[in-house]
Short mmCIF file of C-alpha atoms in Angstrom, two decimals:
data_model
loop_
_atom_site.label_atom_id
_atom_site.label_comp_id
_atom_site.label_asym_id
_atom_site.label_seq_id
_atom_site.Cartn_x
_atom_site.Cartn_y
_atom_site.Cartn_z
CA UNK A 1 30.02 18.11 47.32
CA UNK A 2 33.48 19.07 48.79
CA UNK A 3 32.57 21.40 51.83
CA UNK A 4 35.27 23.65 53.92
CA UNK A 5 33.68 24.00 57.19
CA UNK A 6 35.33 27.18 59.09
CA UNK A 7 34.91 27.58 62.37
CA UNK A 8 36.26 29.09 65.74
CA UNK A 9 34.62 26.41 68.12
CA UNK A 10 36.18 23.04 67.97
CA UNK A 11 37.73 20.16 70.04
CA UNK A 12 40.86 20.08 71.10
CA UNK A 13 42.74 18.67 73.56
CA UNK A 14 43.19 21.55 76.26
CA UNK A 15 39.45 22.15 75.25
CA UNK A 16 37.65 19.02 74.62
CA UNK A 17 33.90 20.31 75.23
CA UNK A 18 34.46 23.48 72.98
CA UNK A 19 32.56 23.40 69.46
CA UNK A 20 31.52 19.47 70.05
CA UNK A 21 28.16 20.72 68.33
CA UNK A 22 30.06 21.79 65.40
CA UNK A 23 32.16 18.20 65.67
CA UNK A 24 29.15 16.57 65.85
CA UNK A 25 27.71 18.29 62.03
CA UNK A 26 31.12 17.91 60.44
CA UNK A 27 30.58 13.80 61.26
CA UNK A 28 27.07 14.19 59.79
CA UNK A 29 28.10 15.96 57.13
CA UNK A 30 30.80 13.37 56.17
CA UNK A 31 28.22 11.06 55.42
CA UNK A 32 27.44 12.45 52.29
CA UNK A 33 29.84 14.81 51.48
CA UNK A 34 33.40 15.31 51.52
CA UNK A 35 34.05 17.64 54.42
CA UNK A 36 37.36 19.28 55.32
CA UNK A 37 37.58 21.85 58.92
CA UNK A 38 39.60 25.25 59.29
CA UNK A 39 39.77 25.64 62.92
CA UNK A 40 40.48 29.11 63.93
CA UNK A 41 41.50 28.86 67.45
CA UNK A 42 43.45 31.03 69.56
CA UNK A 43 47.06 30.98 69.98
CA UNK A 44 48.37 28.30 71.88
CA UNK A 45 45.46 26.50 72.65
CA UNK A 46 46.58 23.77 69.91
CA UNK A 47 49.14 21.55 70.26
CA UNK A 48 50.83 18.60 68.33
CA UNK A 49 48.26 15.84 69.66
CA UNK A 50 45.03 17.70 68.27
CA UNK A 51 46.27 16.65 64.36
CA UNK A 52 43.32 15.16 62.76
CA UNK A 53 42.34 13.91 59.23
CA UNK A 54 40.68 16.88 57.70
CA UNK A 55 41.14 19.24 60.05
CA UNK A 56 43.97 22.21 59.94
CA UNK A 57 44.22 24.28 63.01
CA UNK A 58 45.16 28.41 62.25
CA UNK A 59 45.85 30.26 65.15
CA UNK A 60 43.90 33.54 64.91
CA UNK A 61 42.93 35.83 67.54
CA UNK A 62 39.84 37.36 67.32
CA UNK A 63 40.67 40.96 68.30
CA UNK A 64 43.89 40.96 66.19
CA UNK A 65 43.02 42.51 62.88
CA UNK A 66 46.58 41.18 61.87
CA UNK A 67 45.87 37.41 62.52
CA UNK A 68 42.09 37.78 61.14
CA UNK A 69 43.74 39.05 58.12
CA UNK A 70 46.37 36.07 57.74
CA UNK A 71 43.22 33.85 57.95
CA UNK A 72 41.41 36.24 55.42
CA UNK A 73 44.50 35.45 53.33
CA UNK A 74 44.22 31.55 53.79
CA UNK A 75 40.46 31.76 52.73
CA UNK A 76 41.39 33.29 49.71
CA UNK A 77 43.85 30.97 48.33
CA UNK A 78 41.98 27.82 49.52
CA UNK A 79 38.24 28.56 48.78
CA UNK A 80 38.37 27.39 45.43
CA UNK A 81 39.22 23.95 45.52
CA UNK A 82 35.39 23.52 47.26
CA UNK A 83 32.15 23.59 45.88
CA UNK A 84 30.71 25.56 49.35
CA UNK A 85 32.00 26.94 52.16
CA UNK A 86 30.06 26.28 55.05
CA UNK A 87 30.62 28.91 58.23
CA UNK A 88 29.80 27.44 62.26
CA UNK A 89 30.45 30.57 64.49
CA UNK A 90 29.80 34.26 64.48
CA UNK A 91 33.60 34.69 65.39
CA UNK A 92 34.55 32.74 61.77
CA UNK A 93 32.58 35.10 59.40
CA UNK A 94 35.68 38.09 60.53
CA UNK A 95 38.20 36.82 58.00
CA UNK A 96 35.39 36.81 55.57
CA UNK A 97 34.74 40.35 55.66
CA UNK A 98 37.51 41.36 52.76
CA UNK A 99 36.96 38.60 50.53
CA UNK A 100 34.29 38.24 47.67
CA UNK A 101 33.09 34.78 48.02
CA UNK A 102 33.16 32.57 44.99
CA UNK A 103 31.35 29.42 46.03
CA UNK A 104 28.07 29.00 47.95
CA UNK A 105 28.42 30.45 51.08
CA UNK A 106 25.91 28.50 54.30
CA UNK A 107 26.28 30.05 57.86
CA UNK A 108 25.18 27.86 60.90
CA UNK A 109 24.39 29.99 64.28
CA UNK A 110 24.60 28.50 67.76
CA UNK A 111 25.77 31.88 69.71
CA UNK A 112 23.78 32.54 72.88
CA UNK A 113 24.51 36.29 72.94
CA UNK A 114 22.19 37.06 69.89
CA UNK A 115 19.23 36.09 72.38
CA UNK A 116 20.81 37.12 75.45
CA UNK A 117 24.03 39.63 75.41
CA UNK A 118 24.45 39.10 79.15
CA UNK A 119 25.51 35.64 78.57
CA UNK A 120 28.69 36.98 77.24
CA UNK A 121 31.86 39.39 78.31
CA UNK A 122 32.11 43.23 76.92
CA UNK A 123 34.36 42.33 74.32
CA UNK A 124 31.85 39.61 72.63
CA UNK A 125 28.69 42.44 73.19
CA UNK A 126 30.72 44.76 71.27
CA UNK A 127 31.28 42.66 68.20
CA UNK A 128 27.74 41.87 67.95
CA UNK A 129 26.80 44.67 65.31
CA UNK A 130 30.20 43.28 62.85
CA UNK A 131 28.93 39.82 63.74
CA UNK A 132 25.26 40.60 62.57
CA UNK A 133 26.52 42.53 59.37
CA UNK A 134 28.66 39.73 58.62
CA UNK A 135 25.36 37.57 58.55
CA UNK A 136 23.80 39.23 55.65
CA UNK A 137 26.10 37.58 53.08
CA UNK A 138 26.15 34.15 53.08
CA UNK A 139 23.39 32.54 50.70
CA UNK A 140 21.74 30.64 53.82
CA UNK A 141 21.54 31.12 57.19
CA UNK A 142 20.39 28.18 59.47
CA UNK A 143 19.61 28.83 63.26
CA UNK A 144 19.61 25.61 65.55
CA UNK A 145 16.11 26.75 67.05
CA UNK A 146 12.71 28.59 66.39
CA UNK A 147 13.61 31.42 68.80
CA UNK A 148 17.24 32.42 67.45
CA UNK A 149 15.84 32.15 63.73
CA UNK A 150 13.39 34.37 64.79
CA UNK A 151 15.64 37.10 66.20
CA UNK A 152 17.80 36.72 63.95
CA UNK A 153 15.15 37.35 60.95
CA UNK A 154 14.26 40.59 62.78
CA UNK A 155 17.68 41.39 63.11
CA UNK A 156 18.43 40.59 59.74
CA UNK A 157 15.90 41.20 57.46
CA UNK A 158 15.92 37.64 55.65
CA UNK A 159 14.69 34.63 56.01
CA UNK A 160 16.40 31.49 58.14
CA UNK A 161 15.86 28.04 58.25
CA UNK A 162 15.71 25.76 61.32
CA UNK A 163 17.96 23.15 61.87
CA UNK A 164 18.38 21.24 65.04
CA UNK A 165 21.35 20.70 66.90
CA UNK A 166 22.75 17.10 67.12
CA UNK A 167 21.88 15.09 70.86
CA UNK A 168 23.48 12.20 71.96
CA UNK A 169 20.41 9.90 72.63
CA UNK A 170 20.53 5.88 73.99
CA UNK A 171 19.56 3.69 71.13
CA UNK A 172 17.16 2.61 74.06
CA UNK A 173 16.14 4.88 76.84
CA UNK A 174 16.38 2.93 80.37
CA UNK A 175 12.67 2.85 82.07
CA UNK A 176 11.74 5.01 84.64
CA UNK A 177 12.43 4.18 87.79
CA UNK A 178 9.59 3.03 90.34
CA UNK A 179 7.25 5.10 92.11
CA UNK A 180 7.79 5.53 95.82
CA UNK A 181 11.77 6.49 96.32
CA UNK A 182 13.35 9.26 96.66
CA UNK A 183 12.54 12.00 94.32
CA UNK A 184 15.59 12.52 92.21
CA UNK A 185 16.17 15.81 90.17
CA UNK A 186 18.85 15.93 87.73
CA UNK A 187 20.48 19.13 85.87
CA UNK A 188 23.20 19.55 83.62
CA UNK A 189 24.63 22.95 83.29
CA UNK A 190 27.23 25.17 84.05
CA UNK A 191 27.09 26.83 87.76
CA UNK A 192 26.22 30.05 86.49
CA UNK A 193 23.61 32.89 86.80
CA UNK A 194 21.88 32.05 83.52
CA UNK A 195 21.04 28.15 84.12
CA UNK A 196 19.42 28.93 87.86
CA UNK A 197 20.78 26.77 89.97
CA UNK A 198 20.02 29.11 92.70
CA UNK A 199 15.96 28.47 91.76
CA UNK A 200 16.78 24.96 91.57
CA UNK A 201 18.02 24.47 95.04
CA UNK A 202 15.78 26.77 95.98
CA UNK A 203 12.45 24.48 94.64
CA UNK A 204 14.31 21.43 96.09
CA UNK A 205 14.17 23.39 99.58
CA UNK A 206 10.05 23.63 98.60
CA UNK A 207 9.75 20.20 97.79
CA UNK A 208 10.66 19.09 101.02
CA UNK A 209 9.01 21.53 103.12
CA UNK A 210 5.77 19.81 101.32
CA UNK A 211 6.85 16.89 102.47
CA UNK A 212 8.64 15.37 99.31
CA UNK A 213 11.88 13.26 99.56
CA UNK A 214 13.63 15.58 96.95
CA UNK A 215 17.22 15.35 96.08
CA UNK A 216 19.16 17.14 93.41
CA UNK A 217 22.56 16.45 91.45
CA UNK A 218 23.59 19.26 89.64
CA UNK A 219 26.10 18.17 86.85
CA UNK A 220 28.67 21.14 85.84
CA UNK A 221 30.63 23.55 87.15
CA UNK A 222 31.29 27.30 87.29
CA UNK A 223 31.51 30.63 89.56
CA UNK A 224 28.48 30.46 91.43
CA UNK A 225 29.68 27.05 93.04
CA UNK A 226 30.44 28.60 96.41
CA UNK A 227 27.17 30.36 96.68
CA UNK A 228 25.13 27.58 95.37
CA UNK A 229 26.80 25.15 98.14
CA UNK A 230 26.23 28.06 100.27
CA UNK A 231 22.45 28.59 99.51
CA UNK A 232 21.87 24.76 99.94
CA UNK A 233 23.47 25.13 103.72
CA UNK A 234 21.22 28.05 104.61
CA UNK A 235 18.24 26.21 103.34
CA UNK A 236 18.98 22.80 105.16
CA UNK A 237 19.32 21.22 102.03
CA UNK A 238 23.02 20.46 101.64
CA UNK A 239 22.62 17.14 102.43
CA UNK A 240 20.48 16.14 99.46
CA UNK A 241 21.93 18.83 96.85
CA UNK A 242 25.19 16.85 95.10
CA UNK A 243 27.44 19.33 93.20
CA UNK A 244 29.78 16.68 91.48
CA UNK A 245 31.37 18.91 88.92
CA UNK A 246 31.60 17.95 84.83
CA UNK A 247 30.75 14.32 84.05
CA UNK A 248 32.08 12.52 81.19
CA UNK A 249 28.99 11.94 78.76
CA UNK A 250 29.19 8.14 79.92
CA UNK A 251 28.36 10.02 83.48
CA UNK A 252 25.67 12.18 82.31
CA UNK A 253 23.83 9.29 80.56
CA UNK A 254 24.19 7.47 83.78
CA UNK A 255 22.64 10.18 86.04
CA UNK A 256 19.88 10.80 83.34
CA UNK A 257 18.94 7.29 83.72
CA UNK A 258 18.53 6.78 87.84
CA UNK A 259 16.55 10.19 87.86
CA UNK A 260 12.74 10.41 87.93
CA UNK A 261 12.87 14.14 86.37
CA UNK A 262 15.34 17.19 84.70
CA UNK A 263 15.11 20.56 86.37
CA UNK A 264 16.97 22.98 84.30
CA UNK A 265 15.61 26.71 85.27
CA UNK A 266 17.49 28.00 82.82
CA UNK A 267 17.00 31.83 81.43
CA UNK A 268 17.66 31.46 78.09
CA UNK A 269 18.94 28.76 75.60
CA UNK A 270 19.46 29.18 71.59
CA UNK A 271 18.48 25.20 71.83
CA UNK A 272 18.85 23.15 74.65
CA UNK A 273 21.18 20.25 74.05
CA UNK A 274 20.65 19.01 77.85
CA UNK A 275 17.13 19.33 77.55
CA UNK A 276 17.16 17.37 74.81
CA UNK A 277 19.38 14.57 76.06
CA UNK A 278 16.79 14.30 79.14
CA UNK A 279 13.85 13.73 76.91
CA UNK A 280 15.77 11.18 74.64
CA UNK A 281 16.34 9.74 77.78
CA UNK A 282 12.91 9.04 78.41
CA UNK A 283 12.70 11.67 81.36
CA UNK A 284 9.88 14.09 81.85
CA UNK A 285 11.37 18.11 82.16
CA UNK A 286 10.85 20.76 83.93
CA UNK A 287 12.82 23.90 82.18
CA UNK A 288 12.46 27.65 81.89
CA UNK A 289 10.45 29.50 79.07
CA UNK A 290 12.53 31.36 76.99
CA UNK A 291 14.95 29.96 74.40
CA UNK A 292 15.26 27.22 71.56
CA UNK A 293 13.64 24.75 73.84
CA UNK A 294 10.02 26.16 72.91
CA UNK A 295 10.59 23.82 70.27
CA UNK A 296 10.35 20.77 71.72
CA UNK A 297 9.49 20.95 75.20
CA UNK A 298 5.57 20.58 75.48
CA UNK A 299 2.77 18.81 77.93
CA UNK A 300 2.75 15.94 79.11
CA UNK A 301 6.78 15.20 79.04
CA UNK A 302 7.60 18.70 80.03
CA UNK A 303 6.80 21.85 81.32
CA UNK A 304 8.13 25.57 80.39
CA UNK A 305 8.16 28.07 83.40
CA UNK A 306 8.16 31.48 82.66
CA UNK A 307 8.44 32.44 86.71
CA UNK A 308 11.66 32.63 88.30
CA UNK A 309 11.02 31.20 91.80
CA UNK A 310 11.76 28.26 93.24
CA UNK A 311 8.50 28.14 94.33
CA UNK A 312 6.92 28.02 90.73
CA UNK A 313 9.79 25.80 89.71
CA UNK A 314 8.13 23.46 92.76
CA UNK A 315 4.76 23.66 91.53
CA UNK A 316 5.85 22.56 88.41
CA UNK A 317 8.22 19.78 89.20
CA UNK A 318 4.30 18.25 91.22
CA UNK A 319 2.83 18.93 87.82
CA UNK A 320 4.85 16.92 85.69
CA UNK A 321 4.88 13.97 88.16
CA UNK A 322 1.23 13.94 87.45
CA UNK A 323 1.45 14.73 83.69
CA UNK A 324 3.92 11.92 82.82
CA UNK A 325 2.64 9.31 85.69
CA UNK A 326 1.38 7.01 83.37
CA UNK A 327 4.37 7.67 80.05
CA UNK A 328 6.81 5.60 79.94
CA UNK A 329 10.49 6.25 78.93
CA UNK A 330 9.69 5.17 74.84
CA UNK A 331 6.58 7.55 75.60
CA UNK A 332 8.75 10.75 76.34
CA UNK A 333 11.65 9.88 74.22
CA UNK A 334 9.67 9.48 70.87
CA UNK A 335 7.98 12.46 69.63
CA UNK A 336 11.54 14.43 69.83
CA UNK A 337 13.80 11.42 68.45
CA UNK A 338 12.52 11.80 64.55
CA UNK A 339 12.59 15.63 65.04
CA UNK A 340 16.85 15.39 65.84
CA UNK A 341 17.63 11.93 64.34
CA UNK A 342 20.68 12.03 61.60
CA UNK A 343 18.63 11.22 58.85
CA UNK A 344 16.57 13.81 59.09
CA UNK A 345 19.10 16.56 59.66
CA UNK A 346 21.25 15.62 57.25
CA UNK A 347 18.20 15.88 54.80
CA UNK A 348 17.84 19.57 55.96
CA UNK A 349 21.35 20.01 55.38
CA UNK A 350 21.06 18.93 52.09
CA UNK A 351 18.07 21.02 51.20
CA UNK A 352 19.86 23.82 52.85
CA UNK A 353 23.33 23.17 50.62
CA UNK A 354 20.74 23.15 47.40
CA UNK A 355 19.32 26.46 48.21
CA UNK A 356 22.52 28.12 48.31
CA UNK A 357 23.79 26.52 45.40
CA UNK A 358 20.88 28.12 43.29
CA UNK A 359 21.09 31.41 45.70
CA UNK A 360 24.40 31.92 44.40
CA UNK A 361 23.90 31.68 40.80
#
């Protein structure tokens, strides 16, 4: 089929980790289909060095009703040279609101917010109701998780399918390291309220007090840098709590590998990508309750805490040790790997492009 994928979250140079989710279906979905992008980005974050084969970049704000029209007038005059039109944000279904769509119509939802409107700015919170209207016409809706498919069906009143997001995963997961080090947590995350980093420094504080060699390297950055490095001083734990900023994924891969566990104590997450990545990478988890990763997150490999302490985050970082003693890095890497491989996404996405096709008629 020839797809036009339109989307406001995508690559580009002055934003390289924006939309790599949606980069990441489009390379998928050029497997088997023909697969051209409209990148709606906002103006001037695109510059001459971000041209790439089936991609075209239209500047469009998305509080300008003048600019979401232009785009609304670009959708119109290109929509029928494709057999479906496949939507990847909440922010890309605006220029779709005056147009009667032709072709099959699939919309893919990744957006936080729906589960969690604190995660986002006033603006964003007040374009949730258009966004959510705007969700009611394509012929499918997909969710990347159990929990967003969920709300959104509530929301909604229709049913959505499940499709994973893509995860970078080693074609081999590194073994665990040996028993008897250092205890070595790992999180990847931005420095903000909703991933916990507070509750993770403070269940590394815990973890020591109990006598545990713990030591934490927090991968990502954000506001709440200054008070997490300040937390970590008042607790006596600054020594042993690295804040090294963003990693290349080269760096992540290589920090997943030398830890013996992933502490995320995240709030919320639509899926989970990190999460995911840690478990690929044969590590055992020890993550918050609510969100996407409900999915895949389950005893022995990994542990959901619903209380936010560091103290229960403790506890449950001493469970998992004893859970996953005995699994080895194939042991805690397999069950998710068929669940998120290619092959089988790109099935769903093909069952998912033949539903719409008969939706529509």
């Amino acid at each position: 089929m020839k797809v036009l994928v339109v989307t406001t979250w995508f690559p580009s140079a002055s934003a390289p980790a924006s939309g790599v989710f949606v980069r990441r279906d489009v390379e998928l979905l050029r497997r088997t289909h023909e697969v051209d992008v409209l990148h709606l980005h906002p103006h001037g974050a695109v510059g001459p060095t971000d041209a790439a084969p089936g991609v075209r970049r239209l500047a469009m704000s998305t509080s300008n009703p003048v600019d979401i029209l232009r785009a609304s007038r670009a959708l119109r005059a290109g929509l029928a040279r494709y057999d479906l039109v496949h939507t990847m944000s909440p922010s890309a279904l605006l220029p779709f609101a005056p147009l009667r769509v032709r072709i099959p119509w699939v919309h893919t939802e990744h957006w936080s917010a729906l589960l969690d409107a604190s995660t986002v700015g006033l603006p964003a919170r007040l374009g949730l109701g258009a966004a959510l209207r705007l969700m009611r016409r394509p012929d499918v809706v997909v969710a990347v998780s159990s929990a967003l498919a969920e709300h959104l069906e509530a929301r909604l009143g229709r049913t959505v399918e499940v499709i994973p997001n893509a995860v970078d995963a080693p074609e081999q997961p590194r073994p665990r390291p040996p028993a008897g080090g250092p205890l070595r947590l790992v999180a990847v995350g931005g420095l903000i309220p909703r991933k916990g980093p507070d509750l993770a420094v403070e269940a590394v504080a815990e973890l020591r007090r109990r006598g545990r060699d713990a030591r934490l390297r927090w991968i990502g950055d954000g506001p709440s840098r200054a008070e997490i490095g300040a937390l970590a001083r008042r607790l006596g734990v600054d020594d042993v709590v690295d804040l090294p900023g963003g990693l290349a994924p080269e760096g992540v891969a290589a920090a997943l590998a030398e830890s013996d566990l992933f502490l995320l104590p995240t709030s919320v997450e639509t899926f989970g990508v990190s999460i995911a990545e840690a478990l690929l990478s044969g590590r055992p988890v020890v993550v918050g309750a609510n969100g996407g990763q409900r999915d895949f997150v389950a005893e022995p490999d990994g542990i959901l805490v619903a209380e936010r302490t560091g103290i229960a985050y403790a506890d449950a970082v001493e469970r998992s040790l004893e859970l996953a003693r005995d699994r080895s890095a194939d042991d805690i890497a397999a069950p998710l790997r068929s669940r998120v491989s290619p092959a089988a996404r790109a099935a769903a996405y093909d069952a998912a492009y033949r539903q719409a096709v008969l939706a529509h008629g």
